[in-house]
GROMACS .gro file of C-alpha atoms in nm:
model
   91
    1UNK     CA    1   6.896  -9.770   0.164
    2UNK     CA    2   7.153  -9.409   0.261
    3UNK     CA    3   7.483  -9.467   0.102
    4UNK     CA    4   7.771  -9.601   0.311
    5UNK     CA    5   7.988  -9.307   0.456
    6UNK     CA    6   8.348  -9.437   0.588
    7UNK     CA    7   8.486  -9.183   0.840
    8UNK     CA    8   8.913  -9.184   0.830
    9UNK     CA    9   9.040  -9.066   1.166
   10UNK     CA   10   9.406  -9.012   1.198
   11UNK     CA   11   9.560  -9.027   1.553
   12UNK     CA   12   9.877  -9.075   1.783
   13UNK     CA   13   9.830  -9.055   2.134
   14UNK     CA   14   9.488  -8.886   2.154
   15UNK     CA   15   9.388  -9.111   2.499
   16UNK     CA   16   9.254  -8.810   2.598
   17UNK     CA   17   9.013  -8.739   2.281
   18UNK     CA   18   8.986  -9.028   2.106
   19UNK     CA   19   8.644  -9.175   2.335
   20UNK     CA   20   8.439  -8.841   2.267
   21UNK     CA   21   8.548  -8.831   1.905
   22UNK     CA   22   8.395  -9.176   1.891
   23UNK     CA   23   8.142  -9.151   2.105
   24UNK     CA   24   7.955  -8.816   1.910
   25UNK     CA   25   8.039  -9.042   1.596
   26UNK     CA   26   7.820  -9.348   1.736
   27UNK     CA   27   7.583  -9.090   1.900
   28UNK     CA   28   7.474  -8.945   1.583
   29UNK     CA   29   7.135  -8.983   1.406
   30UNK     CA   30   7.279  -9.135   1.050
   31UNK     CA   31   7.384  -9.502   1.088
   32UNK     CA   32   7.513  -9.602   0.786
   33UNK     CA   33   7.911  -9.587   0.841
   34UNK     CA   34   8.231  -9.730   0.897
   35UNK     CA   35   8.510  -9.623   1.107
   36UNK     CA   36   8.878  -9.634   1.011
   37UNK     CA   37   9.117  -9.493   1.267
   38UNK     CA   38   9.462  -9.483   1.097
   39UNK     CA   39   9.699  -9.497   1.400
   40UNK     CA   40  10.048  -9.304   1.422
   41UNK     CA   41  10.183  -9.639   1.697
   42UNK     CA   42  10.048  -9.442   1.968
   43UNK     CA   43  10.217  -9.478   2.332
   44UNK     CA   44   9.942  -9.391   2.538
   45UNK     CA   45   9.623  -9.576   2.561
   46UNK     CA   46   9.474  -9.418   2.253
   47UNK     CA   47   9.416  -9.806   2.069
   48UNK     CA   48   9.291  -9.972   2.422
   49UNK     CA   49   9.011  -9.678   2.419
   50UNK     CA   50   8.914  -9.687   2.047
   51UNK     CA   51   8.904 -10.097   2.059
   52UNK     CA   52   8.576 -10.027   2.278
   53UNK     CA   53   8.356  -9.938   1.930
   54UNK     CA   54   8.311 -10.132   1.669
   55UNK     CA   55   8.575  -9.992   1.416
   56UNK     CA   56   8.878 -10.062   1.246
   57UNK     CA   57   9.213  -9.988   1.338
   58UNK     CA   58   9.525  -9.953   1.123
   59UNK     CA   59   9.891  -9.829   1.201
   60UNK     CA   60  10.130  -9.686   0.991
   61UNK     CA   61  10.438  -9.598   1.052
   62UNK     CA   62  10.532  -9.315   0.899
   63UNK     CA   63  10.311  -9.050   0.990
   64UNK     CA   64  10.206  -8.770   0.733
   65UNK     CA   65   9.820  -8.629   0.755
   66UNK     CA   66   9.775  -8.686   0.359
   67UNK     CA   67   9.958  -9.040   0.399
   68UNK     CA   68   9.755  -9.145   0.656
   69UNK     CA   69   9.438  -8.983   0.509
   70UNK     CA   70   9.534  -9.168   0.203
   71UNK     CA   71   9.553  -9.527   0.342
   72UNK     CA   72   9.217  -9.477   0.505
   73UNK     CA   73   9.074  -9.403   0.225
   74UNK     CA   74   9.198  -9.730   0.053
   75UNK     CA   75   9.095  -9.919   0.308
   76UNK     CA   76   8.744  -9.755   0.263
   77UNK     CA   77   8.421  -9.938   0.140
   78UNK     CA   78   8.191  -9.610   0.164
   79UNK     CA   79   8.105  -9.418  -0.114
   80UNK     CA   80   8.094  -9.069   0.080
   81UNK     CA   81   8.419  -9.001   0.281
   82UNK     CA   82   8.466  -8.838   0.593
   83UNK     CA   83   8.827  -8.739   0.748
   84UNK     CA   84   8.912  -8.586   1.091
   85UNK     CA   85   9.173  -8.609   1.345
   86UNK     CA   86   9.115  -8.829   1.664
   87UNK     CA   87   9.099  -8.401   1.885
   88UNK     CA   88   8.819  -8.317   1.712
   89UNK     CA   89   8.435  -8.394   1.837
   90UNK     CA   90   8.192  -8.400   1.566
   91UNK     CA   91   7.844  -8.214   1.691
   0.00000   0.00000   0.00000
């Protein structure tokens, strides 16, 4: 079996990008992954767009990039970790 990959995405008010980011992740050939979105209480529609995908959503109040990533990693199950920002579109 292929390794489980945990994809940690940090976000805040990324409504414009999160849908494209997640579509790109879910359209890849490698399918053994989980996605954990660590969001800094977005005030736009980031969360409603993200909820259209099978992902875990975590909210974090005091947002620091490293703190967000570390929280996502602690909650991950994979033995491989990928960290990206919500405005990144993987190809």
